[in-house]
Tab-separated table of C-alpha atoms in Angstrom:
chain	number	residue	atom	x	y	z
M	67	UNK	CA	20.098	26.582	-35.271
M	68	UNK	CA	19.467	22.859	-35.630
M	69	UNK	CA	16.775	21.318	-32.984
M	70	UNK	CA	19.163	18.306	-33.395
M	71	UNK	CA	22.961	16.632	-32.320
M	72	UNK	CA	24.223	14.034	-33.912
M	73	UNK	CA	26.581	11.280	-32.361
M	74	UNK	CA	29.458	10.896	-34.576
M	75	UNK	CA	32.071	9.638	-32.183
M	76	UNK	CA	28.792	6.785	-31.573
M	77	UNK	CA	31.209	3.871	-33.173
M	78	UNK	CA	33.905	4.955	-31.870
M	79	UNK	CA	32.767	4.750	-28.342
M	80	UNK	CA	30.503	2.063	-28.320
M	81	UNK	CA	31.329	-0.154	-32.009
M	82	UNK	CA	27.808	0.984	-33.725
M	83	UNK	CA	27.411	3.926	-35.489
M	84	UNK	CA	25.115	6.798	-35.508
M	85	UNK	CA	21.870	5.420	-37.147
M	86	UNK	CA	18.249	7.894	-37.283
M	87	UNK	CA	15.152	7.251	-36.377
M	88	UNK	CA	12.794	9.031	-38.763
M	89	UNK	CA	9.274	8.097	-37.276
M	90	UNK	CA	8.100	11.220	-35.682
M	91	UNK	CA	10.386	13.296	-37.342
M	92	UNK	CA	9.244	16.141	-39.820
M	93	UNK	CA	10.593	15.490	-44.137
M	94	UNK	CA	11.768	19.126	-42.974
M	95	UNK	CA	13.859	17.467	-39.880
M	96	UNK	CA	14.995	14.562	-41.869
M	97	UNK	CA	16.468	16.625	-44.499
M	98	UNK	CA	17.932	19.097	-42.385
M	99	UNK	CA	19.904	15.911	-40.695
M	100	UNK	CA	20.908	14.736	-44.229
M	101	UNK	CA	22.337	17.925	-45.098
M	102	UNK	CA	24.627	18.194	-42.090
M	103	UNK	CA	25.676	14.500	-42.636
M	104	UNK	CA	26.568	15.270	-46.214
M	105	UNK	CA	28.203	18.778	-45.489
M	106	UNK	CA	30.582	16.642	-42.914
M	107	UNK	CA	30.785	13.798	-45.582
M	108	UNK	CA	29.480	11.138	-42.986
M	109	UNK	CA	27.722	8.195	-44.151
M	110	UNK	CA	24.564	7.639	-41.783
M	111	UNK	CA	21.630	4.680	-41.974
M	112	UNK	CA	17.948	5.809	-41.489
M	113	UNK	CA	15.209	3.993	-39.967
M	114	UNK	CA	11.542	3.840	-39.918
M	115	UNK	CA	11.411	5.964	-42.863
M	116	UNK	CA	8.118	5.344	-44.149
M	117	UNK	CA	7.790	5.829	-48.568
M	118	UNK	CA	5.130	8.725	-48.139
M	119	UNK	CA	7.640	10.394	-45.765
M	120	UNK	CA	10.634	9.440	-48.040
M	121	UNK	CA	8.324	11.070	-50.972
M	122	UNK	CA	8.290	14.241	-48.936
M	123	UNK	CA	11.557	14.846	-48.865
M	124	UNK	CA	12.745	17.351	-52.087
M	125	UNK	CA	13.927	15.141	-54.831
M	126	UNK	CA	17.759	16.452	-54.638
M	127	UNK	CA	17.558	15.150	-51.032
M	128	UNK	CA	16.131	12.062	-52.368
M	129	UNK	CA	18.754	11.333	-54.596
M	130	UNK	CA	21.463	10.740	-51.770
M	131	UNK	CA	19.560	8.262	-50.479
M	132	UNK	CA	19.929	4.185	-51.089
M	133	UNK	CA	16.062	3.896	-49.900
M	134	UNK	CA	14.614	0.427	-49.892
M	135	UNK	CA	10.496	0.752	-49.009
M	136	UNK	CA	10.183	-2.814	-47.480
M	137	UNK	CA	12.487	-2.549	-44.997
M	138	UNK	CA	11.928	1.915	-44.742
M	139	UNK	CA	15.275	2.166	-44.321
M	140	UNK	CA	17.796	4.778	-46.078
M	141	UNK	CA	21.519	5.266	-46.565
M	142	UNK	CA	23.288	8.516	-46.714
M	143	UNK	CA	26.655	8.063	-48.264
M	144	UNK	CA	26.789	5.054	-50.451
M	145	UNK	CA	27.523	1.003	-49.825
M	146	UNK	CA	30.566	-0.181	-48.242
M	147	UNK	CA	32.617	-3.636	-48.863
M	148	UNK	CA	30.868	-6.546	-47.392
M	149	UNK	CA	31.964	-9.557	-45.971
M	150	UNK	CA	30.628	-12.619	-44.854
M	151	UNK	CA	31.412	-12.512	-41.183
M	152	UNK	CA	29.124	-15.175	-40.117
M	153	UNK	CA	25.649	-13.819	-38.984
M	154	UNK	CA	22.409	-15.119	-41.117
M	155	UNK	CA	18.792	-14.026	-40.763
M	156	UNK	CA	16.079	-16.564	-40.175
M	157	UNK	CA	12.378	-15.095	-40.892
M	158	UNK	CA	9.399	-17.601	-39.491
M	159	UNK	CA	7.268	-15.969	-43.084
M	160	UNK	CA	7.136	-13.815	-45.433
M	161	UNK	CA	4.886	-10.891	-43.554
M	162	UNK	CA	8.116	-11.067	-41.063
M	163	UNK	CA	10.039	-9.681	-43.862
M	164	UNK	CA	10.180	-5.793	-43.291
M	165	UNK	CA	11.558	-6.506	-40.023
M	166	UNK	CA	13.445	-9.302	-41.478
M	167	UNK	CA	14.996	-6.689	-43.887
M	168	UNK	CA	15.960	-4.242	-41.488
M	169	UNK	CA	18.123	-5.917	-39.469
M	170	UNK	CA	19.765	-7.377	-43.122
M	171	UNK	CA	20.065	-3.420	-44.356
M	172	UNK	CA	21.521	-2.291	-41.410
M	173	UNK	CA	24.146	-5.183	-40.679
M	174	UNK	CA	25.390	-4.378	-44.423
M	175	UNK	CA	25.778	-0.489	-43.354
M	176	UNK	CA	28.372	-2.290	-40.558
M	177	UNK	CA	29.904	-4.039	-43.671
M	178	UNK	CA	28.353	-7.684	-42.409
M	179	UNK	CA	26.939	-9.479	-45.376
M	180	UNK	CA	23.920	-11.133	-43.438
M	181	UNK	CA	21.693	-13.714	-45.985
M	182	UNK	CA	17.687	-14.470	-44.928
M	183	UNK	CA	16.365	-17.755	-44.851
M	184	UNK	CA	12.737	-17.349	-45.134
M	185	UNK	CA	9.770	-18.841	-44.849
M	186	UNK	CA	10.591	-21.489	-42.280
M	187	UNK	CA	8.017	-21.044	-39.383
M	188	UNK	CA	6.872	-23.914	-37.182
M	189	UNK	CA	3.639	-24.243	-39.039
M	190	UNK	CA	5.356	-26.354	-41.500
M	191	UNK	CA	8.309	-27.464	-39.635
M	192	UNK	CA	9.835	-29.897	-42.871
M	193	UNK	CA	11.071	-26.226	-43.864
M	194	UNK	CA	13.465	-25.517	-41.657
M	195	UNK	CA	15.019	-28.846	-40.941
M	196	UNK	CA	15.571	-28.754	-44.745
M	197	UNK	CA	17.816	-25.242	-44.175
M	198	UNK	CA	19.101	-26.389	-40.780
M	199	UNK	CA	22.803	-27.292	-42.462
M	200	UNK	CA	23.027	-23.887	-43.722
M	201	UNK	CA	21.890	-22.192	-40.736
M	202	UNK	CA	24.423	-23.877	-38.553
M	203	UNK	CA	27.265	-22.625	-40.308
M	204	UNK	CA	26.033	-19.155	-39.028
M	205	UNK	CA	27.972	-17.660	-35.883
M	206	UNK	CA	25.163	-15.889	-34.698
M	207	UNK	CA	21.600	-15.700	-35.609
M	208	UNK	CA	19.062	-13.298	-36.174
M	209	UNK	CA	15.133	-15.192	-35.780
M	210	UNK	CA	12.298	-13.283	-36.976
M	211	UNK	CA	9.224	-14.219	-35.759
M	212	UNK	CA	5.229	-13.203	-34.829
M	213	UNK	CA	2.143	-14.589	-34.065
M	214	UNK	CA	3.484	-17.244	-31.012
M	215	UNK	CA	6.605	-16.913	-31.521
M	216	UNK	CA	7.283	-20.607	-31.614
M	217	UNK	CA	10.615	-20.512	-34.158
M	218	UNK	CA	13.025	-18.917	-30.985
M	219	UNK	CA	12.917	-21.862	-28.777
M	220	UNK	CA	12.508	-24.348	-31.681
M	221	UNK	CA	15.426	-22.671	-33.255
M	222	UNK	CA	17.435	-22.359	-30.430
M	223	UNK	CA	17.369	-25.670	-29.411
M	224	UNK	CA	18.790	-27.079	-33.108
M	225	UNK	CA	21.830	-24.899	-33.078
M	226	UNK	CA	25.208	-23.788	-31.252
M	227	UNK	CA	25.165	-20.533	-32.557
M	228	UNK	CA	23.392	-17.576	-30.123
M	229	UNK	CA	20.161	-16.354	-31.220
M	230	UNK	CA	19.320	-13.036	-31.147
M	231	UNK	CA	15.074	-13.021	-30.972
M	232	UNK	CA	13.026	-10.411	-33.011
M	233	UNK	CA	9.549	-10.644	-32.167
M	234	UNK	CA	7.537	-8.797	-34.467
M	235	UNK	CA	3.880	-6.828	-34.833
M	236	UNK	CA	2.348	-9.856	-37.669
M	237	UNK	CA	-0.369	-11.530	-35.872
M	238	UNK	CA	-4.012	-10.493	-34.497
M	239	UNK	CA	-6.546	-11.217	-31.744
M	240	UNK	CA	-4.235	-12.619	-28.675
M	241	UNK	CA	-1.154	-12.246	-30.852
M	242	UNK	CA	-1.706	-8.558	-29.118
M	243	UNK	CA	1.030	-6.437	-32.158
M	244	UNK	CA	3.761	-8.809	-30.608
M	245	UNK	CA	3.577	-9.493	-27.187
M	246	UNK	CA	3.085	-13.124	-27.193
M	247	UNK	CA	5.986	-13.069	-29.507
M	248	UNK	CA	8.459	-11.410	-27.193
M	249	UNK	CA	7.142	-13.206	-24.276
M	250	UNK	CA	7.785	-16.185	-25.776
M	251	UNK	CA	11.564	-14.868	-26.451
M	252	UNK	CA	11.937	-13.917	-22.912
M	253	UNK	CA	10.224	-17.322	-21.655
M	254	UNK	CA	12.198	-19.751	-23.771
M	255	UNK	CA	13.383	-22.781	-22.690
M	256	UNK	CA	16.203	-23.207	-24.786
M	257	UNK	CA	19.507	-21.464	-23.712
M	258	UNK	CA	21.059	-18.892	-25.698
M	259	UNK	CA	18.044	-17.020	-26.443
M	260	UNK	CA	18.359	-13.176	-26.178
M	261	UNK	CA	15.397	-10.939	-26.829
M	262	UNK	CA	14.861	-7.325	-28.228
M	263	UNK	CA	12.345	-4.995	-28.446
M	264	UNK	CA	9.079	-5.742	-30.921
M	265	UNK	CA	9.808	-5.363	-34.588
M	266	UNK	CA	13.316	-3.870	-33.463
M	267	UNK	CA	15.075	-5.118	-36.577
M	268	UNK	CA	17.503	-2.375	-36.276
M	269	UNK	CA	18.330	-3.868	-32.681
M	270	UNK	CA	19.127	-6.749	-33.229
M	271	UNK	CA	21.896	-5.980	-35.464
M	272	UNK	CA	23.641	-3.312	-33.411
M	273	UNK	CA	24.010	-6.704	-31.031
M	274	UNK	CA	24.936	-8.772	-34.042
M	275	UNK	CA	27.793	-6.435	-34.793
M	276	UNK	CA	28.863	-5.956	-31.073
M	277	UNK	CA	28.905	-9.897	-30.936
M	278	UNK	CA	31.286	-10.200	-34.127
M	279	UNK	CA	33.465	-7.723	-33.136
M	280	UNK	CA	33.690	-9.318	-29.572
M	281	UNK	CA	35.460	-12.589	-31.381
């Protein structure tokens, strides 16, 4: 008997589909959840799935798997159509990336084509006034950010669109693996900031979707 259940009336009820967490899950767990998915022919996005635990996994398991190691995120069942819907990505640098690429992998398992602009912290602010046309034509935005967090007010306060605030682990010494980061998200001055949880990449594009499909 499986030690698991999976949701698969999740988008039905609530507009975002089953997704797995794999970090503290067994390669014997994980593949024991891809073989149900596949036996029911249900396409399902895994998260947190770290290479050396991906590497684990028997290579015919393996093999179903669209797995991108930046990001350690998997997809059981193949790609489908994207569109541009409206949502865009905005990473502060390039160590924000993993995150950065989760919440880009997942929104194109919801069929949302979501493009990064990255590279355009505060530190060097002449950055991202020179992408600030493009970024406006977003509908909603993702902002990826560490160490102070200083791109989700600055950001904010430039656009119409909501912003949707990823604080993430990059930083050290007060930085404290986010904190400052997502305090800064819930602190911020400029309105239409909405937070999630640190590095929760995966997060912020479940709200993403929900926001899109709301309009």
């Amino acid at each position: 008997m499986n030690d698991f259940q999976l949701d698969w009336q999740r988008s039905r009820r609530t507009g975002v589909p089953e997704a797995v967490l794999c970090e503290h899950k067994s390669p014997t767990q994980v593949a024991a959840i891809i073989v149900a998915a596949s036996e029911k022919g249900e396409r399902l996005l895994f998260t947190r799935l770290d290479e050396s635990h991906f590497l684990a996994l028997d290579f015919a398991i393996r093999s179903a798997l669209d797995y991108d190691p930046l990001s350690r995120t998997a997809v059981l069942g193949g790609s489908m159509p994207v569109a541009s819907t409206g949502v865009g990505i905005v990473a502060a640098g390039t160590s924000d990336m993993s995150v950065a690429r989760e919440a880009a992998r997942a929104l194109c398992f919801n069929g949302h084509d979501a493009p990064i602009v990255a590279d355009v912290g505060v530190a060097g602010l002449w950055r991202l006034t020179e992408r600030l046309d493009e970024i406006r034509m977003f509908r909603v935005v993702i902002a990826v950010a560490g160490m102070e967090g200083a791109l989700f007010s600055v950001l904010a306060g430039l656009i119409a669109a909501p912003l949707i605030a990823v604080p993430t682990s990059v930083g050290y010494g007060v930085a404290a693996g986010g904190y400052v980061a997502l305090n800064a998200a819930l602190a911020s001055c400029s309105p239409g900031v909405v937070g999630v949880n640190i590095d929760n990449g995966f997060g912020a594009a479940a709200a993403a979707v929900k926001m899109l499909s709301m309009r």
